[in-house]
Coordinates of C-alpha atoms in Angstrom, one line a residue:
X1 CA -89.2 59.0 -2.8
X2 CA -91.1 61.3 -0.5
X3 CA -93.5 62.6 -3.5
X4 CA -94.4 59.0 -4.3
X5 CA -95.1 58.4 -0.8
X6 CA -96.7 61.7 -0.3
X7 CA -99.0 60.7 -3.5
X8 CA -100.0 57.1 -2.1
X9 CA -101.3 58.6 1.4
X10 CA -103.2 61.2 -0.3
X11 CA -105.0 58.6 -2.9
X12 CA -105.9 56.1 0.5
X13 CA -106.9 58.8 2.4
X14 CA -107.5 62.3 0.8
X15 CA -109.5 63.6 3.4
X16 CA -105.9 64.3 5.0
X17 CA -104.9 68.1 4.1
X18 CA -101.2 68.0 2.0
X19 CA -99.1 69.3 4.7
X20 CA -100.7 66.2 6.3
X21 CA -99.5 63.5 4.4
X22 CA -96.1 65.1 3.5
X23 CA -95.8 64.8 7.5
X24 CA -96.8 61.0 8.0
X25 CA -94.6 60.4 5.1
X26 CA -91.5 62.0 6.4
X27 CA -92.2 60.7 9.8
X28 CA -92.5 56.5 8.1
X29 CA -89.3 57.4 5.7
X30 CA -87.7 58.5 9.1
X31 CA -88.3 55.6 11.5
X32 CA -87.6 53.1 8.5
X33 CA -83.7 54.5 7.6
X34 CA -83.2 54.5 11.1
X35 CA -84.2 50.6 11.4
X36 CA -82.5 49.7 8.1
X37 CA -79.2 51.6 9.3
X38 CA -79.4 50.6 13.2
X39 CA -81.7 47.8 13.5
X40 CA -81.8 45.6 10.9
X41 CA -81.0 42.0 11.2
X42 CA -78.7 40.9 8.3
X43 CA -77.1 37.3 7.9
X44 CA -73.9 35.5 7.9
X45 CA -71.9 34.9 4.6
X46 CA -68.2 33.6 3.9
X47 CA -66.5 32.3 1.0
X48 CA -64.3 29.1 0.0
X49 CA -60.8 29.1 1.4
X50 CA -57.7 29.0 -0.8
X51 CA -55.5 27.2 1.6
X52 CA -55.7 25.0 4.1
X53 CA -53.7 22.9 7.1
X54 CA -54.3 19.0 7.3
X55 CA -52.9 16.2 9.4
X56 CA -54.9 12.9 8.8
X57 CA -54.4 9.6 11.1
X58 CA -56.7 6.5 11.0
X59 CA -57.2 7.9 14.2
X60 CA -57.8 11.4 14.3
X61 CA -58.8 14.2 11.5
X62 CA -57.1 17.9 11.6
X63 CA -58.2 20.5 9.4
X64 CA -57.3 24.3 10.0
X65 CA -59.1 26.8 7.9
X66 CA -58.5 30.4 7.7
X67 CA -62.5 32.0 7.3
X68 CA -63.9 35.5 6.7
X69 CA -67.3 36.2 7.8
X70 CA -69.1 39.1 6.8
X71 CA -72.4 40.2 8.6
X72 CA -75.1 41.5 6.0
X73 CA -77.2 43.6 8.6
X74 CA -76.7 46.3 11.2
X75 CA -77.1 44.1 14.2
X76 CA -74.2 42.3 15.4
X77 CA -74.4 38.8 15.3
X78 CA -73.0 36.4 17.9
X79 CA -71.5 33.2 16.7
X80 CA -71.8 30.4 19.6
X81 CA -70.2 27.0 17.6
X82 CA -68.6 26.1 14.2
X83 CA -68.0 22.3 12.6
X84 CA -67.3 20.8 9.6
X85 CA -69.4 18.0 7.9
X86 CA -69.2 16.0 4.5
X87 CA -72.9 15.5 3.3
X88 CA -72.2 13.4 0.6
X89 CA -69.9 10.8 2.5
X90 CA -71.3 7.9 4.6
X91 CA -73.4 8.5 8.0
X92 CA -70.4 7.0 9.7
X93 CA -68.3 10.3 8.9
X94 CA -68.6 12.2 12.3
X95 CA -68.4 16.0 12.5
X96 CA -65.7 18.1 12.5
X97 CA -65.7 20.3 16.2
X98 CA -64.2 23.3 16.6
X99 CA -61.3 22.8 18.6
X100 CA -59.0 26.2 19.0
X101 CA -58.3 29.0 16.9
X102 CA -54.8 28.7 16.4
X103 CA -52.7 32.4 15.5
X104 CA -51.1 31.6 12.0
X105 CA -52.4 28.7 9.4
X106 CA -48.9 27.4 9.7
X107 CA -48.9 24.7 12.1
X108 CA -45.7 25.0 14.4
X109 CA -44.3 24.3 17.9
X110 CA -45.0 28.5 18.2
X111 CA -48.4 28.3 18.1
X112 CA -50.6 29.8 20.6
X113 CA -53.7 28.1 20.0
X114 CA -57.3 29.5 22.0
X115 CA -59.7 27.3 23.1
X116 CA -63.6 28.0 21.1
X117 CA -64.9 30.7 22.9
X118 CA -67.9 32.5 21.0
X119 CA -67.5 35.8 19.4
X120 CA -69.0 38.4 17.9
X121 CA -69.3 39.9 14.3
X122 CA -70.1 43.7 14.1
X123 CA -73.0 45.3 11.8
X124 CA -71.8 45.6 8.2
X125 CA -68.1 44.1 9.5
X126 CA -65.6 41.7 8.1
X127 CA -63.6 39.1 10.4
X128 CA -61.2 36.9 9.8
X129 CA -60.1 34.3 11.7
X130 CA -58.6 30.7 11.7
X131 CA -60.5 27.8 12.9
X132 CA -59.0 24.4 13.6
X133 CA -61.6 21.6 13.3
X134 CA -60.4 17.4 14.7
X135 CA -62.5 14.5 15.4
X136 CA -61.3 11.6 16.7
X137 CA -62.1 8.2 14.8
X138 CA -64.2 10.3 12.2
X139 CA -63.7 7.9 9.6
X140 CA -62.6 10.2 7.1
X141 CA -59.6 8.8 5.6
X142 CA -59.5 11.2 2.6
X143 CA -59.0 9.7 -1.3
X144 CA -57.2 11.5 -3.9
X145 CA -60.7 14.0 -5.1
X146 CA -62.9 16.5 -4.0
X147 CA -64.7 16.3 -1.1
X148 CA -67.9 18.3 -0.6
X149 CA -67.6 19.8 3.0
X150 CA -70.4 22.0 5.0
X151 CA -69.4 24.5 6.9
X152 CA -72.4 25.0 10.3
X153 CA -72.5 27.4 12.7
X154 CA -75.0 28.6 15.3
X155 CA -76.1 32.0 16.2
X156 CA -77.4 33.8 18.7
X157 CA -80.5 34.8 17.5
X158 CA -81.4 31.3 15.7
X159 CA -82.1 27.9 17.2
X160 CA -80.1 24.8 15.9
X161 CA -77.3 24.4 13.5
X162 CA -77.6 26.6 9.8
X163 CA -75.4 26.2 6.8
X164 CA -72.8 28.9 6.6
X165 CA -70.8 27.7 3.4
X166 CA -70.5 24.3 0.9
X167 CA -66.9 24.4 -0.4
X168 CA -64.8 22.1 -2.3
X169 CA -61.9 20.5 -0.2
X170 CA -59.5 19.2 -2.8
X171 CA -58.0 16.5 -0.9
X172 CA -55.9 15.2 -3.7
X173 CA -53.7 17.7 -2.4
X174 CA -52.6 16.2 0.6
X175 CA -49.6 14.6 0.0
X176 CA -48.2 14.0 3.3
X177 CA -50.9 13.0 5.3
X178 CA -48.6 12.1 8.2
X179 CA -47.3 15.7 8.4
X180 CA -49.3 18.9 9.9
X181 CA -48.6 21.0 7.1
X182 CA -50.6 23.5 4.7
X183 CA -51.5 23.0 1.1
X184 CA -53.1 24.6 -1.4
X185 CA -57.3 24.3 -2.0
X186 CA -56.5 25.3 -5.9
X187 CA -57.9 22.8 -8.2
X188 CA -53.6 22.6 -9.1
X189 CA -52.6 20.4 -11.8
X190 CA -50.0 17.9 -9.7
X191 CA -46.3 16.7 -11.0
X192 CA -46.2 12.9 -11.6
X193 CA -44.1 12.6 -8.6
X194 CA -46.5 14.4 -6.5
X195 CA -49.7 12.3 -7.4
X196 CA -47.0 9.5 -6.7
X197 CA -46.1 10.7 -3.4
X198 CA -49.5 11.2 -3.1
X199 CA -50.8 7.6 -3.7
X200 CA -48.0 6.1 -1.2
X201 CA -49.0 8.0 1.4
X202 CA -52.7 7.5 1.8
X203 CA -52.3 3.4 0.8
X204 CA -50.1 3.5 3.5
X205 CA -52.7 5.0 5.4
X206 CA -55.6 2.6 4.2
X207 CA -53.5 -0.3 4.9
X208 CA -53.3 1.0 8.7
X209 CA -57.0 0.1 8.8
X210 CA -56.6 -2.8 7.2
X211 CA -57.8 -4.6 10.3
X212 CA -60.7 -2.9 10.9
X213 CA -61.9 -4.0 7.0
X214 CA -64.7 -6.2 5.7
X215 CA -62.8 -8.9 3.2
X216 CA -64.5 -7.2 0.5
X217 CA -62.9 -3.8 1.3
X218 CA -59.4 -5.4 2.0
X219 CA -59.6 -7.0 -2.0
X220 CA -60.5 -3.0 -2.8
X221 CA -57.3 -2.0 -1.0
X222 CA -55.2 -4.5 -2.5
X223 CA -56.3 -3.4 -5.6
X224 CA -55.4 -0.3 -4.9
X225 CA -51.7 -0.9 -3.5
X226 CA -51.3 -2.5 -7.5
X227 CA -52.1 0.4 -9.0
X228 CA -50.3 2.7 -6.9
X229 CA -46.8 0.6 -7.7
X230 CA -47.1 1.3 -11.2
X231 CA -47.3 5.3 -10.6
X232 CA -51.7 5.5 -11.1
X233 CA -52.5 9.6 -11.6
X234 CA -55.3 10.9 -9.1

């Protein structure tokens, strides 16, 4: 690299003698591997998760992830805030806040959940943590499909919330909605008495909002409740 560099100094300026240029080139090579190894300010990147926790009232919404975030650059980045959001579900779906980081995906009467407190991920590091995200009276009461969900954090060094990652949730796997529990985010092909189990449990959900409906949705619902007694797949 240095020859090349040598050679493009001495063609813009060749009144400079060789030892010269060889010099200035070895002195710009220098301070630039010392900002790309020490200095330079990378980015954020994670990936889909393959499990997940979920409890889901009319209520309330629980999702716990388990992330890994791995900073491109040298500089360490300082994450502030996480939440979830569904951008292709109505306006009425509010966020998902980051409420603790629990110690194990595994909800359980052991947990030792810690409140959000920002942290820090080193230069070139890995970390892994688990994330629990709720909102009260979201309105995401979760269908049997796939759910497009936007994982946003803010950063020390930017203004405003960025998009970390755009996953697929695969609701249809949540087949106890009642129960804090953990399921797989595999696109899994479900037994007949799963999707079954499956459809009873969120009609029963639906039909806890029943109340809250327009007369057009409770028609919807009803239809619903017919096809789930006859065992519909999801």
């Amino acid at each position: 690299m240095l020859p090349l560099m040598a050679a493009a100094v001495q063609d813009a300026f060749p009144s400079i003698p060789g030892a010269g240029v060889v010099s200035v080139c070895a002195l710009i090579f220098t301070v630039a591997s010392f900002w790309w190894i020490n200095a330079r300010q990378g980015h954020l990147k994670s990936w889909e998760p393959h499990s997940f926790a979920a409890i889901v009232h009319c209520s309330m919404a629980r999702l716990r992830l388990p992330l890994v975030l791995h900073n491109t650059g040298a500089k360490p980045i300082v994450v502030q805030d996480l939440r979830l959001t569904f951008p292709d579900e109505p306006a009425s779906h509010l966020p998902l806040l980051w409420m603790s980081s629990p110690s194990r995906l595994q909800p359980g009467p052991e947990d030792e959940p810690k409140l959000p407190a920002g942290f820090a991920v080193a230069g070139r590091e890995a970390k892994q943590l688990l994330i629990e995200f709720e909102a009260p009276f979201s309105g995401f009461l979760p269908e049997p499909r796939d759910y497009k969900v936007q994982l946003q954090v803010r950063v020390g060094h930017r203004k405003g919330w960025r998009s970390l990652l755009t996953f697929t949730l695969r609701a249809a796997n949540i087949i106890d909605p009642d129960r804090y529990t953990v399921y797989s985010n595999a696109p899994l092909e479900l037994t007949k008495e799963d999707r079954q189990k499956a459809d009873a449990a969120l009609l029963e959900l639906l039909d806890e909002q029943e109340g809250l409906s327009a007369p057009g949705e409770r028609k919807r619902r009803d239809s619903l409740n017919d096809e789930g007694d006859t065992g519909t797949n999801l």
